[in-house]
mmCIF file of C-alpha atoms in Angstrom:
data_model
loop_
_atom_site.group_PDB
_atom_site.id
_atom_site.type_symbol
_atom_site.label_atom_id
_atom_site.label_comp_id
_atom_site.label_asym_id
_atom_site.label_seq_id
_atom_site.Cartn_x
_atom_site.Cartn_y
_atom_site.Cartn_z
ATOM 1 C CA MET A 1 81.072 109.890 48.765
ATOM 2 C CA PHE A 2 79.908 108.706 45.204
ATOM 3 C CA PHE A 3 77.387 111.452 43.396
ATOM 4 C CA HIS A 4 75.785 111.309 40.130
ATOM 5 C CA ILE A 5 75.915 114.647 38.881
ATOM 6 C CA VAL A 6 75.400 116.519 35.468
ATOM 7 C CA LEU A 7 78.447 118.540 33.968
ATOM 8 C CA GLU A 8 79.028 120.663 31.125
ATOM 9 C CA ARG A 9 82.316 120.991 28.806
ATOM 10 C CA THR A 10 82.958 122.502 25.267
ATOM 11 C CA MET A 11 84.483 120.302 22.889
ATOM 12 C CA LEU A 12 86.724 121.297 20.103
ATOM 13 C CA LEU A 13 86.489 119.176 17.193
ATOM 14 C CA HIS A 14 88.589 118.964 14.055
ATOM 15 C CA PRO A 15 86.546 119.390 10.716
ATOM 16 C CA ARG A 16 87.569 115.888 9.435
ATOM 17 C CA PHE A 17 85.358 114.373 11.915
ATOM 18 C CA PHE A 18 82.486 115.616 10.506
ATOM 19 C CA GLY A 19 79.995 113.510 8.987
ATOM 20 C CA PRO A 20 77.337 110.670 9.917
ATOM 21 C CA LYS A 21 79.429 109.604 12.925
ATOM 22 C CA LEU A 22 80.034 112.973 14.458
ATOM 23 C CA ARG A 23 77.955 112.246 17.466
ATOM 24 C CA ASP A 24 80.057 109.172 18.441
ATOM 25 C CA THR A 25 83.272 111.063 17.788
ATOM 26 C CA LEU A 26 82.127 113.590 20.151
ATOM 27 C CA THR A 27 81.134 110.825 22.967
ATOM 28 C CA HIS A 28 84.277 108.889 22.384
ATOM 29 C CA GLN A 29 86.313 112.247 22.514
ATOM 30 C CA LEU A 30 84.502 113.118 25.955
ATOM 31 C CA LEU A 31 85.037 109.668 27.261
ATOM 32 C CA GLN A 32 88.619 110.014 26.680
ATOM 33 C CA ASP A 33 88.953 113.642 27.866
ATOM 34 C CA VAL A 34 87.116 113.459 31.096
ATOM 35 C CA GLU A 35 86.978 109.862 32.556
ATOM 36 C CA GLY A 36 89.671 109.113 35.184
ATOM 37 C CA ARG A 37 90.370 112.876 35.660
ATOM 38 C CA CYS A 38 90.208 114.753 38.875
ATOM 39 C CA ASP A 39 89.793 118.383 39.696
ATOM 40 C CA GLY A 40 89.150 120.297 43.326
ATOM 41 C CA LYS A 41 85.877 121.040 42.069
ATOM 42 C CA ASN A 42 84.136 117.945 41.000
ATOM 43 C CA GLY A 43 86.456 115.197 42.492
ATOM 44 C CA PHE A 44 87.363 112.077 40.722
ATOM 45 C CA ILE A 45 85.532 111.713 37.255
ATOM 46 C CA VAL A 46 85.017 107.885 37.490
ATOM 47 C CA ALA A 47 82.712 106.990 34.650
ATOM 48 C CA VAL A 48 80.576 109.007 32.188
ATOM 49 C CA THR A 49 77.028 107.417 32.205
ATOM 50 C CA ASN A 50 75.247 109.827 29.263
ATOM 51 C CA VAL A 51 76.389 112.350 26.961
ATOM 52 C CA ASP A 52 74.051 114.927 25.568
ATOM 53 C CA PRO A 53 75.305 117.272 23.089
ATOM 54 C CA LYS A 54 73.823 120.969 23.411
ATOM 55 C CA GLY A 55 72.643 122.318 20.346
ATOM 56 C CA SER A 56 74.733 122.718 17.074
ATOM 57 C CA GLY A 57 78.475 123.450 17.123
ATOM 58 C CA GLU A 58 79.917 126.992 16.652
ATOM 59 C CA ILE A 59 82.901 127.452 13.747
ATOM 60 C CA THR A 60 85.823 129.446 15.566
ATOM 61 C CA SER A 61 87.044 131.783 13.335
ATOM 62 C CA GLY A 62 90.897 131.544 11.830
ATOM 63 C CA THR A 63 91.274 127.584 12.842
ATOM 64 C CA GLY A 64 87.869 125.979 11.519
ATOM 65 C CA MET A 65 87.875 124.124 14.699
ATOM 66 C CA VAL A 66 84.250 123.819 15.917
ATOM 67 C CA LYS A 67 83.266 124.461 19.553
ATOM 68 C CA PHE A 68 80.353 121.942 20.686
ATOM 69 C CA PRO A 69 78.787 122.537 23.999
ATOM 70 C CA VAL A 70 78.201 119.307 25.651
ATOM 71 C CA SER A 71 76.343 118.306 28.770
ATOM 72 C CA TYR A 72 77.025 114.758 30.253
ATOM 73 C CA ASN A 73 76.056 112.715 33.234
ATOM 74 C CA ALA A 74 79.050 111.505 35.333
ATOM 75 C CA LEU A 75 79.544 109.418 38.477
ATOM 76 C CA VAL A 76 82.013 111.259 40.578
ATOM 77 C CA PHE A 77 83.802 110.473 43.573
ATOM 78 C CA ARG A 78 84.057 113.661 45.717
ATOM 79 C CA PRO A 79 85.788 113.663 49.215
ATOM 80 C CA PHE A 80 84.499 116.417 51.843
ATOM 81 C CA LYS A 81 85.861 117.886 54.699
ATOM 82 C CA GLY A 82 84.135 116.375 58.017
ATOM 83 C CA GLU A 83 82.865 113.541 55.949
ATOM 84 C CA VAL A 84 83.298 109.905 57.625
ATOM 85 C CA LEU A 85 84.076 107.081 55.274
ATOM 86 C CA GLU A 86 85.470 103.710 55.126
ATOM 87 C CA CYS A 87 88.924 102.973 53.900
ATOM 88 C CA VAL A 88 91.540 100.096 53.504
ATOM 89 C CA VAL A 89 94.880 100.557 55.006
ATOM 90 C CA THR A 90 97.620 100.360 52.328
ATOM 91 C CA GLN A 91 100.808 101.387 54.421
ATOM 92 C CA VAL A 92 101.823 101.585 58.024
ATOM 93 C CA PHE A 93 104.918 103.478 59.203
ATOM 94 C CA LYS A 94 106.012 105.260 62.292
ATOM 95 C CA MET A 95 104.668 108.717 61.531
ATOM 96 C CA GLY A 96 101.144 107.218 60.822
ATOM 97 C CA PHE A 97 99.283 105.247 57.960
ATOM 98 C CA PHE A 98 97.954 105.548 54.529
ATOM 99 C CA ALA A 99 94.519 104.439 53.543
ATOM 100 C CA GLU A 100 92.554 104.341 50.500
ATOM 101 C CA ALA A 101 88.981 104.815 49.724
ATOM 102 C CA GLY A 102 88.505 104.071 46.274
ATOM 103 C CA PRO A 103 90.597 106.667 44.244
ATOM 104 C CA LEU A 104 91.395 108.738 47.085
ATOM 105 C CA GLN A 105 94.445 108.390 49.283
ATOM 106 C CA VAL A 106 94.051 109.249 52.916
ATOM 107 C CA PHE A 107 97.076 110.036 55.404
ATOM 108 C CA VAL A 108 96.180 109.640 59.224
ATOM 109 C CA SER A 109 99.197 111.171 61.239
ATOM 110 C CA ASN A 110 99.978 109.617 64.479
ATOM 111 C CA HIS A 111 98.920 112.626 66.085
ATOM 112 C CA LEU A 112 95.432 111.621 65.142
ATOM 113 C CA ILE A 113 95.462 108.006 66.049
ATOM 114 C CA PRO A 114 94.052 107.230 69.716
ATOM 115 C CA ASP A 115 96.838 107.311 72.162
ATOM 116 C CA ASP A 116 96.411 103.632 73.375
ATOM 117 C CA LEU A 117 97.579 102.254 70.014
ATOM 118 C CA THR A 118 101.226 102.418 69.772
ATOM 119 C CA PHE A 119 103.454 101.455 66.696
ATOM 120 C CA ASP A 120 105.036 98.271 66.586
ATOM 121 C CA SER A 121 107.316 97.129 63.815
ATOM 122 C CA THR A 122 108.627 93.718 65.230
ATOM 123 C CA GLN A 123 106.357 91.859 62.570
ATOM 124 C CA GLU A 124 104.322 93.574 60.060
ATOM 125 C CA PRO A 125 104.351 97.327 61.011
ATOM 126 C CA CYS A 126 101.098 97.945 62.679
ATOM 127 C CA PHE A 127 99.268 100.294 65.413
ATOM 128 C CA LYS A 128 97.980 98.087 67.959
ATOM 129 C CA SER A 129 96.558 98.203 71.611
ATOM 130 C CA ASP A 130 98.650 97.024 74.522
ATOM 131 C CA THR A 131 96.413 93.693 74.777
ATOM 132 C CA GLY A 132 96.836 93.512 71.310
ATOM 133 C CA GLU A 133 92.959 93.397 70.648
ATOM 134 C CA TRP A 134 93.087 96.203 68.321
ATOM 135 C CA ARG A 135 95.318 96.435 65.351
ATOM 136 C CA ILE A 136 95.740 98.552 62.305
ATOM 137 C CA GLN A 137 97.734 97.017 59.994
ATOM 138 C CA LYS A 138 97.994 96.822 55.897
ATOM 139 C CA GLU A 139 94.628 95.468 54.404
ATOM 140 C CA THR A 140 92.764 96.767 57.654
ATOM 141 C CA GLU A 141 89.626 98.240 57.135
ATOM 142 C CA VAL A 142 89.187 101.498 59.055
ATOM 143 C CA ARG A 143 86.596 103.959 59.516
ATOM 144 C CA LEU A 144 87.801 107.556 59.694
ATOM 145 C CA LYS A 145 86.923 111.245 59.371
ATOM 146 C CA ILE A 146 88.349 113.556 56.662
ATOM 147 C CA VAL A 147 89.735 116.360 58.723
ATOM 148 C CA GLY A 148 91.456 118.359 55.470
ATOM 149 C CA MET A 149 92.133 118.092 51.906
ATOM 150 C CA ARG A 150 95.103 118.974 49.569
ATOM 151 C CA ILE A 151 93.804 119.606 46.444
ATOM 152 C CA ASP A 152 96.291 120.457 43.088
ATOM 153 C CA ALA A 153 95.459 120.318 39.389
ATOM 154 C CA THR A 154 95.283 116.557 38.730
ATOM 155 C CA ASN A 155 94.740 114.959 42.323
ATOM 156 C CA ILE A 156 92.942 115.180 45.562
ATOM 157 C CA SER A 157 94.792 113.889 48.804
ATOM 158 C CA ALA A 158 93.079 114.046 52.278
ATOM 159 C CA ILE A 159 94.332 113.879 56.090
ATOM 160 C CA GLY A 160 92.113 111.795 58.166
ATOM 161 C CA THR A 161 91.637 110.969 62.110
ATOM 162 C CA ILE A 162 90.401 107.981 63.946
ATOM 163 C CA LYS A 163 90.650 109.872 67.136
ATOM 164 C CA ASP A 164 86.791 110.331 67.841
ATOM 165 C CA ASP A 165 84.090 108.104 68.908
ATOM 166 C CA PHE A 166 83.068 105.288 66.778
ATOM 167 C CA LEU A 167 86.053 105.832 64.195
ATOM 168 C CA GLY A 168 89.072 103.465 63.880
ATOM 169 C CA GLU A 169 89.252 99.530 63.056
ATOM 170 C CA ILE A 170 86.037 98.298 61.590
ATOM 171 C CA ARG A 171 84.697 95.117 63.513
ATOM 172 C CA ASP A 172 82.166 92.822 61.980
ATOM 173 C CA ASP A 173 78.925 93.295 63.844
ATOM 174 C CA ALA A 174 75.919 91.326 64.337
ATOM 175 C CA THR A 175 74.634 92.236 61.014
ATOM 176 C CA GLY A 176 77.321 90.734 59.447
ATOM 177 C CA THR A 177 79.520 92.341 56.773
ATOM 178 C CA MET B 1 91.875 131.978 46.136
ATOM 179 C CA ALA B 2 88.618 131.176 45.412
ATOM 180 C CA ARG B 3 89.284 127.447 45.552
ATOM 181 C CA ASP B 4 90.707 127.852 49.428
ATOM 182 C CA LEU B 5 87.759 129.738 50.610
ATOM 183 C CA SER B 6 85.356 127.269 49.273
ATOM 184 C CA GLU B 7 87.276 124.627 50.797
ATOM 185 C CA GLU B 8 87.082 126.162 54.263
ATOM 186 C CA GLU B 9 83.275 126.617 54.240
ATOM 187 C CA GLU B 10 82.987 122.910 53.181
ATOM 188 C CA ASP B 11 81.623 120.947 56.197
ATOM 189 C CA ALA B 12 79.843 117.572 55.509
ATOM 190 C CA GLN B 13 79.156 117.124 59.432
ATOM 191 C CA GLN B 14 77.097 120.625 58.785
ATOM 192 C CA LEU B 15 76.055 119.561 55.388
ATOM 193 C CA LYS B 16 77.751 122.398 53.925
ATOM 194 C CA LEU B 17 78.869 120.799 50.466
ATOM 195 C CA GLY B 18 79.190 123.822 48.372
ATOM 196 C CA GLY B 19 78.554 124.388 44.746
ATOM 197 C CA GLY B 20 76.722 121.941 42.700
ATOM 198 C CA PHE B 21 76.839 119.165 45.314
ATOM 199 C CA GLN B 22 74.340 120.496 47.811
ATOM 200 C CA ARG B 23 71.365 119.165 45.802
ATOM 201 C CA ALA B 24 73.453 116.195 44.114
ATOM 202 C CA GLN B 25 72.481 112.811 43.717
ATOM 203 C CA CYS B 26 74.377 110.747 46.362
ATOM 204 C CA LEU B 27 74.872 107.037 45.903
ATOM 205 C CA LEU B 28 75.103 103.877 47.999
ATOM 206 C CA ASN B 29 78.167 101.848 47.082
ATOM 207 C CA ALA B 30 76.111 99.001 45.988
ATOM 208 C CA GLU B 31 74.314 101.526 43.751
ATOM 209 C CA VAL B 32 77.838 102.549 42.242
ATOM 210 C CA ILE B 33 78.590 98.870 41.458
ATOM 211 C CA GLY B 34 75.413 98.651 39.189
ATOM 212 C CA ILE B 35 76.210 101.953 37.456
ATOM 213 C CA LEU B 36 79.846 101.032 36.942
ATOM 214 C CA GLU B 37 79.328 97.664 35.426
ATOM 215 C CA GLN B 38 76.715 98.971 33.196
ATOM 216 C CA ARG B 39 79.403 101.402 31.917
ATOM 217 C CA GLN B 40 81.716 98.312 31.322
ATOM 218 C CA HIS B 41 78.855 96.396 29.363
ATOM 219 C CA LEU B 42 77.936 99.389 27.283
ATOM 220 C CA GLU B 43 81.324 99.328 25.764
ATOM 221 C CA GLU B 44 81.796 95.650 25.522
ATOM 222 C CA ASN B 45 78.285 95.633 23.651
ATOM 223 C CA ASN B 46 79.700 98.068 21.055
ATOM 224 C CA ASN B 47 82.535 95.521 20.237
ATOM 225 C CA GLN B 48 84.967 97.839 21.357
ATOM 226 C CA GLU B 49 87.619 97.070 24.060
ATOM 227 C CA PHE B 50 87.074 98.597 27.507
ATOM 228 C CA THR B 51 90.210 99.775 29.153
ATOM 229 C CA PRO B 52 89.261 101.286 32.528
ATOM 230 C CA THR B 53 90.936 103.892 34.005
ATOM 231 C CA PRO B 54 92.497 103.358 37.156
ATOM 232 C CA VAL B 55 90.176 105.681 39.181
ATOM 233 C CA PHE B 56 87.432 103.441 37.545
ATOM 234 C CA ASP B 57 89.284 100.092 38.977
ATOM 235 C CA LYS B 58 89.601 101.448 42.097
ATOM 236 C CA SER B 59 86.438 102.780 42.777
ATOM 237 C CA LEU B 60 84.807 99.768 41.577
ATOM 238 C CA GLU B 61 86.830 97.603 43.898
ATOM 239 C CA TYR B 62 86.230 99.891 46.895
ATOM 240 C CA ALA B 63 82.161 99.637 45.791
ATOM 241 C CA LYS B 64 82.477 96.004 45.970
ATOM 242 C CA ARG B 65 84.346 95.843 49.124
ATOM 243 C CA PHE B 66 82.014 98.420 51.189
ATOM 244 C CA ARG B 67 78.688 97.346 49.324
ATOM 245 C CA LYS B 68 76.787 96.523 52.620
ATOM 246 C CA TYR B 69 73.933 95.239 50.638
ATOM 247 C CA ASN B 70 74.362 91.826 48.346
ATOM 248 C CA ASN B 71 71.932 93.326 45.633
ATOM 249 C CA LEU B 72 70.851 96.254 44.193
ATOM 250 C CA ALA B 73 66.832 95.498 45.385
ATOM 251 C CA ALA B 74 68.314 95.430 48.975
ATOM 252 C CA ALA B 75 70.050 99.104 48.537
ATOM 253 C CA THR B 76 66.792 100.402 47.109
ATOM 254 C CA GLU B 77 64.809 98.888 49.807
ATOM 255 C CA ALA B 78 67.289 100.579 52.162
ATOM 256 C CA ARG B 79 67.179 103.782 50.243
ATOM 257 C CA LYS B 80 63.308 103.799 50.328
ATOM 258 C CA GLU B 81 63.398 103.349 53.897
ATOM 259 C CA LEU B 82 65.745 106.307 54.508
ATOM 260 C CA MET B 83 63.930 108.891 51.952
ATOM 261 C CA ASN B 84 60.905 108.298 54.103
ATOM 262 C CA ARG B 85 62.526 110.047 57.029
ATOM 263 C CA ASN B 86 63.067 113.452 55.754
ATOM 264 C CA LEU B 87 66.822 113.020 55.443
ATOM 265 C CA GLU B 88 69.145 115.056 52.743
ATOM 266 C CA GLN B 89 70.611 113.115 50.422
ATOM 267 C CA PHE B 90 74.043 113.238 51.949
ATOM 268 C CA GLU B 91 72.645 111.598 55.440
ATOM 269 C CA ILE B 92 70.925 109.059 53.464
ATOM 270 C CA CYS B 93 74.200 107.609 51.677
ATOM 271 C CA VAL B 94 76.099 108.162 54.984
ATOM 272 C CA ILE B 95 73.926 106.047 57.023
ATOM 273 C CA GLY B 96 73.308 103.823 54.066
ATOM 274 C CA ASN B 97 76.684 103.097 53.641
ATOM 275 C CA LEU B 98 78.212 103.133 57.162
ATOM 276 C CA CYS B 99 75.174 101.171 58.648
ATOM 277 C CA PRO B 100 75.635 102.639 62.220
ATOM 278 C CA VAL B 101 74.171 100.030 64.848
ATOM 279 C CA SER B 102 73.112 103.075 67.288
ATOM 280 C CA ALA B 103 71.577 106.403 67.291
ATOM 281 C CA ALA B 104 74.523 107.478 69.109
ATOM 282 C CA GLU B 105 76.903 105.951 66.521
ATOM 283 C CA ALA B 106 74.885 107.701 63.825
ATOM 284 C CA LYS B 107 75.068 111.178 65.168
ATOM 285 C CA ALA B 108 78.566 110.827 65.870
ATOM 286 C CA ILE B 109 79.630 110.298 62.319
ATOM 287 C CA GLN B 110 77.001 112.782 60.849
ATOM 288 C CA ALA B 111 76.533 115.502 63.322
ATOM 289 C CA SER B 112 73.586 117.096 61.220
ATOM 290 C CA LEU B 113 71.186 114.472 62.151
ATOM 291 C CA PRO B 114 68.877 114.908 64.079
ATOM 292 C CA ASP B 115 68.997 118.414 64.337
ATOM 293 C CA PRO B 116 65.680 119.835 66.254
ATOM 294 C CA TYR B 117 66.110 123.112 64.906
ATOM 295 C CA ARG B 118 65.798 121.972 61.149
ATOM 296 C CA LYS B 119 62.579 122.680 59.578
ATOM 297 C CA ASP B 120 61.137 120.501 56.763
ATOM 298 C CA LYS B 121 59.698 121.959 53.335
ATOM 299 C CA GLU B 122 56.439 123.125 55.131
ATOM 300 C CA GLY B 123 58.277 124.926 58.193
ATOM 301 C CA HIS B 124 57.651 122.338 60.769
ATOM 302 C CA PRO B 125 60.200 121.178 63.045
ATOM 303 C CA ASP B 126 62.178 118.163 62.109
ATOM 304 C CA PRO B 127 60.323 115.144 63.361
ATOM 305 C CA LEU B 128 63.032 112.815 63.578
ATOM 306 C CA SER B 129 63.878 111.808 67.167
ATOM 307 C CA GLU B 130 66.264 109.669 68.471
ATOM 308 C CA ASP B 131 63.865 106.749 68.735
ATOM 309 C CA ASP B 132 62.965 107.231 65.195
ATOM 310 C CA ILE B 133 66.896 106.840 64.268
ATOM 311 C CA GLU B 134 67.119 103.582 66.202
ATOM 312 C CA LYS B 135 63.954 102.430 64.385
ATOM 313 C CA LEU B 136 65.409 103.446 61.291
ATOM 314 C CA LEU B 137 68.824 101.572 61.914
ATOM 315 C CA THR B 138 67.028 98.371 62.764
ATOM 316 C CA ASP B 139 64.868 98.465 59.450
ATOM 317 C CA ILE B 140 68.250 98.788 57.454
ATOM 318 C CA ALA B 141 69.661 96.170 59.769
ATOM 319 C CA HIS B 142 66.936 93.801 58.939
ATOM 320 C CA ILE B 143 66.958 94.399 55.144
ATOM 321 C CA ARG B 144 70.799 93.521 55.289
ATOM 322 C CA ARG B 145 70.148 90.539 57.182
ATOM 323 C CA PHE B 146 67.235 89.179 55.067
ATOM 324 C CA ASN B 147 69.135 89.744 51.595
ATOM 325 C CA ASN B 148 72.188 87.928 52.677
#
């Protein structure tokens, strides 16, 4: 799910940046530092929408660098355990398939795929029903539920399931998508 | 260690989002597009080259693919419709983004609704019945259809 949240960060700036453009430098530096990053607490930081320096900086003794507390608004993508979301399948193989929801990669193991869908690699690798009515292959849009997440320092990946009611391949409905 | 614990407590189905996300502003995919494009233009207006990060590109592509509402006005209308129903932010966006067609489907994808034990701000029981949800979903389907 995408969120718009307020985050805080302490920026460390070299004295050579002091001057009329200090604020611009601060903003630029912040964008460089945080956009595109990911951490377990806030998820993927997609874009910073507003930067708001808080008060004046504080010179650190010894180095001359100045600490600026900054608060900023950011658009983040943060997955949650139990969340249901739509994904695009990127790769299918015997053990299951990978799908992407924006920056998040989700793996769905074949244990979490309904039993009536079987792996077939005669043409493009896919999971399909006996009749061929349902077929999950590369580029298929699926709705899945996140059952677990792996969080490390720079990335989040998830384990998903489609073995539940109203999950699996997305079909165009009467409302038209 | 603390991170492991917090992850265990998380459960979107029960609206346990933990930390700063409990009350955070959730966004519909269609709203995400607007914000990201604004961000893109901001840099371009300052005559600076905007080099989107892979995270930015993938998010925008994803939001466009699953936008559900063809324009921001439709998304805003749908959000207004959802906000009138005493739903939590997260529920608003789950329903708004996935557009289930029946109350049973809505409940299957987000177990927290409707909950007869949940109280609103004044302590009254949650007034949202199954019929209300059906009505809500129909309203959203209408909004989507008329903005195509």
